[in-house]
Amino acid sequence: MVNHIVSFKLKGSADERRRVAEEFKAALLQLPEKIECLKSMQVGINENPAEDWDVVLIAVVPTMADVEVYAKHPAHVAAASIVAPHKESRACVDYHV
């Protein structure tokens, strides 16, 4: 299995970032029902105001090749479009479990 971990730093006020993060989280949590290779999805919204990053996700897929399948799936592309205009930074780590 592969853990695909992505963190996002968003632009805007705290309220704007929270609104976008909540909408993005809701869309991401629907993806396991829509993407066959996606075995699980966890999404966390930062609750620590002393930290700069807003959202983290952990997607679990069977293989590294499935990371690309997941990334290109239309349901994922639609979810990513929610956060894209608000994204200041993105960091990603993929590793085998």
Tab-separated table of C-alpha atoms in Angstrom:
chain	number	residue	atom	x	y	z
A	1	MET	CA	0.000	0.000	0.000
A	2	VAL	CA	1.030	3.596	-0.605
A	3	ASN	CA	0.243	6.564	1.621
A	4	HIS	CA	-0.188	9.727	-0.420
A	5	ILE	CA	0.073	12.624	2.041
A	6	VAL	CA	-0.574	16.173	0.884
A	7	SER	CA	-0.601	19.402	2.891
A	8	PHE	CA	-2.019	22.706	1.706
A	9	LYS	CA	-1.409	26.263	2.818
A	10	LEU	CA	-4.282	28.458	1.678
A	11	LYS	CA	-4.585	32.175	0.908
A	12	GLY	CA	-7.101	34.539	2.458
A	13	SER	CA	-8.475	35.368	5.870
A	14	ALA	CA	-8.814	32.717	8.552
A	15	ASP	CA	-12.559	32.504	7.833
A	16	GLU	CA	-12.024	32.188	4.070
A	17	ARG	CA	-9.373	29.503	4.529
A	18	ARG	CA	-11.628	27.579	6.905
A	19	ARG	CA	-14.578	27.743	4.481
A	20	VAL	CA	-12.472	26.458	1.591
A	21	ALA	CA	-10.903	23.764	3.784
A	22	GLU	CA	-14.342	22.501	4.889
A	23	GLU	CA	-15.649	22.404	1.309
A	24	PHE	CA	-12.488	20.640	0.107
A	25	LYS	CA	-12.684	18.119	2.960
A	26	ALA	CA	-16.303	17.263	2.154
A	27	ALA	CA	-15.422	16.630	-1.498
A	28	LEU	CA	-12.342	14.542	-0.643
A	29	LEU	CA	-14.227	12.315	1.781
A	30	GLN	CA	-16.590	11.298	-1.034
A	31	LEU	CA	-13.763	10.081	-3.272
A	32	PRO	CA	-13.382	6.494	-1.950
A	33	GLU	CA	-16.925	5.806	-3.208
A	34	LYS	CA	-15.998	7.119	-6.667
A	35	ILE	CA	-12.403	5.969	-7.250
A	36	GLU	CA	-11.949	2.201	-7.157
A	37	CYS	CA	-8.229	2.172	-6.308
A	38	LEU	CA	-8.674	4.633	-3.418
A	39	LYS	CA	-8.853	2.436	-0.328
A	40	SER	CA	-9.240	5.208	2.247
A	41	MET	CA	-9.133	8.957	2.699
A	42	GLN	CA	-8.463	10.975	5.832
A	43	VAL	CA	-8.634	14.763	5.868
A	44	GLY	CA	-7.616	17.054	8.690
A	45	ILE	CA	-8.142	20.782	9.038
A	46	ASN	CA	-5.542	22.520	11.184
A	47	GLU	CA	-6.863	23.641	14.552
A	48	ASN	CA	-3.603	25.151	15.792
A	49	PRO	CA	-3.499	28.905	15.012
A	50	ALA	CA	0.263	28.931	15.640
A	51	GLU	CA	0.801	26.779	12.521
A	52	ASP	CA	0.722	27.963	8.896
A	53	TRP	CA	-0.641	24.934	7.027
A	54	ASP	CA	-4.412	24.572	6.681
A	55	VAL	CA	-5.323	21.115	5.370
A	56	VAL	CA	-3.714	17.689	5.229
A	57	LEU	CA	-4.968	14.577	3.491
A	58	ILE	CA	-3.883	10.962	3.606
A	59	ALA	CA	-5.042	8.891	0.655
A	60	VAL	CA	-4.235	5.171	0.636
A	61	VAL	CA	-3.882	3.305	-2.674
A	62	PRO	CA	-2.370	-0.103	-3.494
A	63	THR	CA	0.546	0.994	-5.707
A	64	MET	CA	2.532	4.048	-6.800
A	65	ALA	CA	0.880	3.709	-10.226
A	66	ASP	CA	-2.486	4.106	-8.481
A	67	VAL	CA	-1.411	7.512	-7.158
A	68	GLU	CA	-1.498	8.716	-10.771
A	69	VAL	CA	-4.823	6.955	-11.437
A	70	TYR	CA	-6.271	8.713	-8.380
A	71	ALA	CA	-4.777	12.081	-9.357
A	72	LYS	CA	-6.217	11.977	-12.886
A	73	HIS	CA	-9.656	10.655	-11.954
A	74	PRO	CA	-12.388	13.208	-12.813
A	75	ALA	CA	-13.793	13.123	-9.259
A	76	HIS	CA	-10.370	14.001	-7.836
A	77	VAL	CA	-9.846	16.716	-10.439
A	78	ALA	CA	-13.205	18.230	-9.423
A	79	ALA	CA	-12.265	18.140	-5.726
A	80	ALA	CA	-8.862	19.684	-6.448
A	81	SER	CA	-10.549	22.520	-8.362
A	82	ILE	CA	-12.139	23.639	-5.077
A	83	VAL	CA	-8.787	24.364	-3.466
A	84	ALA	CA	-6.781	25.384	-6.571
A	85	PRO	CA	-7.671	29.107	-6.653
A	86	HIS	CA	-6.987	29.416	-2.916
A	87	LYS	CA	-3.735	27.433	-2.767
A	88	GLU	CA	-0.634	29.257	-1.616
A	89	SER	CA	1.563	26.149	-1.206
A	90	ARG	CA	1.338	22.383	-1.532
A	91	ALA	CA	3.654	19.706	-0.139
A	92	CYS	CA	3.406	15.995	-0.908
A	93	VAL	CA	5.030	12.760	0.262
A	94	ASP	CA	4.244	9.310	-1.170
A	95	TYR	CA	5.596	6.227	0.576
A	96	HIS	CA	5.018	2.485	0.791
A	97	VAL	CA	3.501	1.140	3.978
